[in-house]
Every structure is written in structure tokens, then in C-alpha cells.
Amino acid sequence: MALTGISALAVYKGLDRLEPIRKELVARDPSFKNDIANFKTRVKEVEDVDDLLDDYRLLSTVLEAYGLESEINKRGFIKEILISDPTDPESLVNRANDNRYRDLAVDLRAYAGVNTLKSSDFAAKVESRLTQIRFEKSLDAESPGIRQAIRFQQEAANIKSPFDILGNPILRDVALGATGLPLEIVYQTVEAQGRTLEKRLDFEKFQDPKYVDRVIQQYLI
């Protein structure tokens, strides 16, 4: 089901109908099936975090599942993030202010070894997340902006402060677009960015789907 020529706003409004159809197409895609099969085979050989980092394809699959595919060349930083303890407020993963990395660190528990990485539960999580990511990418390739809109909708209920937005590039892009703020705001201090967003968005309303919907539609217009 091609969506060429359909606006991102129209696609967003029709997501309930489109999602199951497009996810089924992703699941049947030979490239997707090959990546998942490769992950399940090669992860069995991993003995430590370095083995994961040294296997480019394996690492690529894991990172893509968490929206971090562009970080593939930051192996030193990735290692430090993965082996840091997400339960420690002072650990690198919490100081990095990037929820994508934190989600990966929490799910992988690499600070405690690689047993979680090699588990069937983690494999299922990678497959589910990768399906979602590629579904979003397939829509975004035809209707730019829809991927950001979907991610914002999914994560909005967890937004409690400006820093929850600023720590996630996708949430930040939607917030800036919806409020008409320029991308150059990122050159300000995090505190200054936060104060600016507080003037444009009502952070007490992100639990309200209708408010979230208005923000997203403003972004897509």
C-alpha cells in the first residue's frame, strides 16, 4: 500500500487502519527476516560486551531497534553507556540525557554481563522494536515527518518536563516544529532551552491524548 502524494497529516489520521497492514509487510520483508535470523544466530557466540561491539552487523541490528543506528561508529561511548548501571543516578547512561540509550541499557543490563543479550526475551524485544522502527521508516520515506509524529504519540505520556523532550532528538524535533521554534535553539544551554519550551507547551497536559494530538497535528501542518 503505497502512500506517495499523501500528506503526513493524512497518514497520521489514518494510522489505526494502516499500522497492521504495513507491519505485516515489514515482517514478510526478506531483509527484515534475514536480519532477525542473523541476530538470533550470532548472538549465541557473544561472550562479553566487546564481542557485541566487534560484530558490526549484530551491533547494527541492536542499535537500529533502539533508534540508535546513527551512533554505530561511537563504539567507545556505546560500551561505557552499556556497562554503566541505569539504577545509579550518577552513571553515564543517566548523565547522557538520551532516553534511547537509557532504554537500551535498562533492557540489556550489560553491566551485569551478556545473559540478557543472549536471552529469548531480549531477542523477542529486538524483533518487536525493529518491526516498529522499520514500519515507521517505511511510512516516513513516503510521508516525511510521520515517524517523528508516531514516536511523539507513543512517548508523550512519559513527558514530565522540558528535559524529557530535550533528551530525545525525535521528541525535540516535534516540539520545536509544533511551537515554531528554530533548531538553532539547541546552541543555548539546556536550562535556557527548557525555559523556552515551558513558555510554549503545557507540560501538565501530556497525559491528555487530545492535547498530544493537537501538538502533533501542529507539527505536521
mmCIF file of C-alpha atoms in Angstrom, residues 112-206:
data_model
loop_
_atom_site.group_PDB
_atom_site.id
_atom_site.type_symbol
_atom_site.label_atom_id
_atom_site.label_comp_id
_atom_site.label_asym_id
_atom_site.label_seq_id
_atom_site.Cartn_x
_atom_site.Cartn_y
_atom_site.Cartn_z
ATOM 1 C CA ALA A 112 25.712 -7.485 34.756
ATOM 2 C CA GLY A 113 27.049 -9.485 31.784
ATOM 3 C CA VAL A 114 25.588 -10.714 28.500
ATOM 4 C CA ASN A 115 22.999 -13.216 29.715
ATOM 5 C CA THR A 116 20.156 -10.818 28.958
ATOM 6 C CA LEU A 117 21.548 -10.102 25.485
ATOM 7 C CA LYS A 118 21.501 -13.834 24.712
ATOM 8 C CA SER A 119 18.041 -14.459 26.157
ATOM 9 C CA SER A 120 14.951 -15.273 24.120
ATOM 10 C CA ASP A 121 13.123 -12.398 25.817
ATOM 11 C CA PHE A 122 15.633 -9.868 24.520
ATOM 12 C CA ALA A 123 15.521 -11.413 21.032
ATOM 13 C CA ALA A 124 11.737 -11.006 21.035
ATOM 14 C CA LYS A 125 12.116 -7.412 22.176
ATOM 15 C CA VAL A 126 14.604 -6.654 19.395
ATOM 16 C CA GLU A 127 12.271 -8.193 16.812
ATOM 17 C CA SER A 128 9.279 -6.233 18.084
ATOM 18 C CA ARG A 129 11.155 -2.950 18.267
ATOM 19 C CA LEU A 130 12.767 -3.447 14.864
ATOM 20 C CA THR A 131 9.360 -4.142 13.341
ATOM 21 C CA GLN A 132 8.083 -0.879 14.792
ATOM 22 C CA ILE A 133 11.144 1.097 13.673
ATOM 23 C CA ARG A 134 11.003 -0.177 10.097
ATOM 24 C CA PHE A 135 7.253 0.355 9.946
ATOM 25 C CA GLU A 136 7.837 3.973 10.921
ATOM 26 C CA LYS A 137 10.682 4.366 8.431
ATOM 27 C CA SER A 138 8.599 2.934 5.603
ATOM 28 C CA LEU A 139 5.868 5.492 6.236
ATOM 29 C CA ASP A 140 8.329 8.324 6.698
ATOM 30 C CA ALA A 141 10.018 7.583 3.381
ATOM 31 C CA GLU A 142 6.715 8.343 1.670
ATOM 32 C CA SER A 143 5.324 10.961 4.058
ATOM 33 C CA PRO A 144 8.219 12.762 5.803
ATOM 34 C CA GLY A 145 7.522 13.694 9.412
ATOM 35 C CA ILE A 146 5.225 10.784 10.210
ATOM 36 C CA ARG A 147 7.904 8.812 12.050
ATOM 37 C CA GLN A 148 8.538 11.660 14.453
ATOM 38 C CA ALA A 149 4.800 12.050 14.963
ATOM 39 C CA ILE A 150 4.356 8.370 15.825
ATOM 40 C CA ARG A 151 7.252 8.389 18.296
ATOM 41 C CA PHE A 152 5.948 11.524 19.962
ATOM 42 C CA GLN A 153 2.490 9.992 20.322
ATOM 43 C CA GLN A 154 3.957 6.844 21.886
ATOM 44 C CA GLU A 155 6.212 8.614 24.360
ATOM 45 C CA ALA A 156 4.207 11.719 25.224
ATOM 46 C CA ALA A 157 2.688 10.227 28.385
ATOM 47 C CA ASN A 158 6.198 9.981 29.853
ATOM 48 C CA ILE A 159 6.914 13.673 29.307
ATOM 49 C CA LYS A 160 7.012 15.402 32.671
ATOM 50 C CA SER A 161 9.415 18.264 31.992
ATOM 51 C CA PRO A 162 11.238 20.006 29.124
ATOM 52 C CA PHE A 163 14.262 17.840 29.802
ATOM 53 C CA ASP A 164 12.346 14.706 28.814
ATOM 54 C CA ILE A 165 11.904 16.308 25.396
ATOM 55 C CA LEU A 166 15.398 17.744 25.099
ATOM 56 C CA GLY A 167 16.922 14.346 25.899
ATOM 57 C CA ASN A 168 15.271 12.761 22.870
ATOM 58 C CA PRO A 169 16.077 14.127 19.383
ATOM 59 C CA ILE A 170 12.764 12.990 17.910
ATOM 60 C CA LEU A 171 10.634 14.483 20.687
ATOM 61 C CA ARG A 172 12.695 17.657 20.459
ATOM 62 C CA ASP A 173 12.146 17.971 16.698
ATOM 63 C CA VAL A 174 8.376 17.619 17.087
ATOM 64 C CA ALA A 175 8.252 20.091 19.971
ATOM 65 C CA LEU A 176 10.298 22.672 18.079
ATOM 66 C CA GLY A 177 8.243 22.216 14.916
ATOM 67 C CA ALA A 178 4.920 22.431 16.741
ATOM 68 C CA THR A 179 5.907 25.584 18.612
ATOM 69 C CA GLY A 180 7.640 27.284 15.693
ATOM 70 C CA LEU A 181 10.982 27.422 17.474
ATOM 71 C CA PRO A 182 14.137 27.273 15.320
ATOM 72 C CA LEU A 183 16.546 24.351 15.518
ATOM 73 C CA GLU A 184 19.254 26.855 16.466
ATOM 74 C CA ILE A 185 17.802 26.826 19.973
ATOM 75 C CA VAL A 186 19.974 23.754 20.620
ATOM 76 C CA TYR A 187 23.001 26.061 20.836
ATOM 77 C CA GLN A 188 21.582 27.549 24.017
ATOM 78 C CA THR A 189 22.187 25.967 27.400
ATOM 79 C CA VAL A 190 19.861 23.097 28.275
ATOM 80 C CA GLU A 191 18.374 25.231 31.034
ATOM 81 C CA ALA A 192 17.611 28.072 28.610
ATOM 82 C CA GLN A 193 16.041 25.646 26.141
ATOM 83 C CA GLY A 194 13.894 24.238 28.925
ATOM 84 C CA ARG A 195 12.629 27.658 29.967
ATOM 85 C CA THR A 196 11.706 28.474 26.372
ATOM 86 C CA LEU A 197 9.735 25.234 25.949
ATOM 87 C CA GLU A 198 7.888 25.800 29.224
ATOM 88 C CA LYS A 199 6.541 29.048 27.767
ATOM 89 C CA ARG A 200 5.231 27.292 24.636
ATOM 90 C CA LEU A 201 3.974 23.928 25.938
ATOM 91 C CA ASP A 202 1.773 22.867 28.859
ATOM 92 C CA PHE A 203 3.708 20.038 30.498
ATOM 93 C CA GLU A 204 0.782 19.178 32.767
ATOM 94 C CA LYS A 205 -1.302 18.143 29.744
ATOM 95 C CA PHE A 206 0.890 15.497 28.144
#
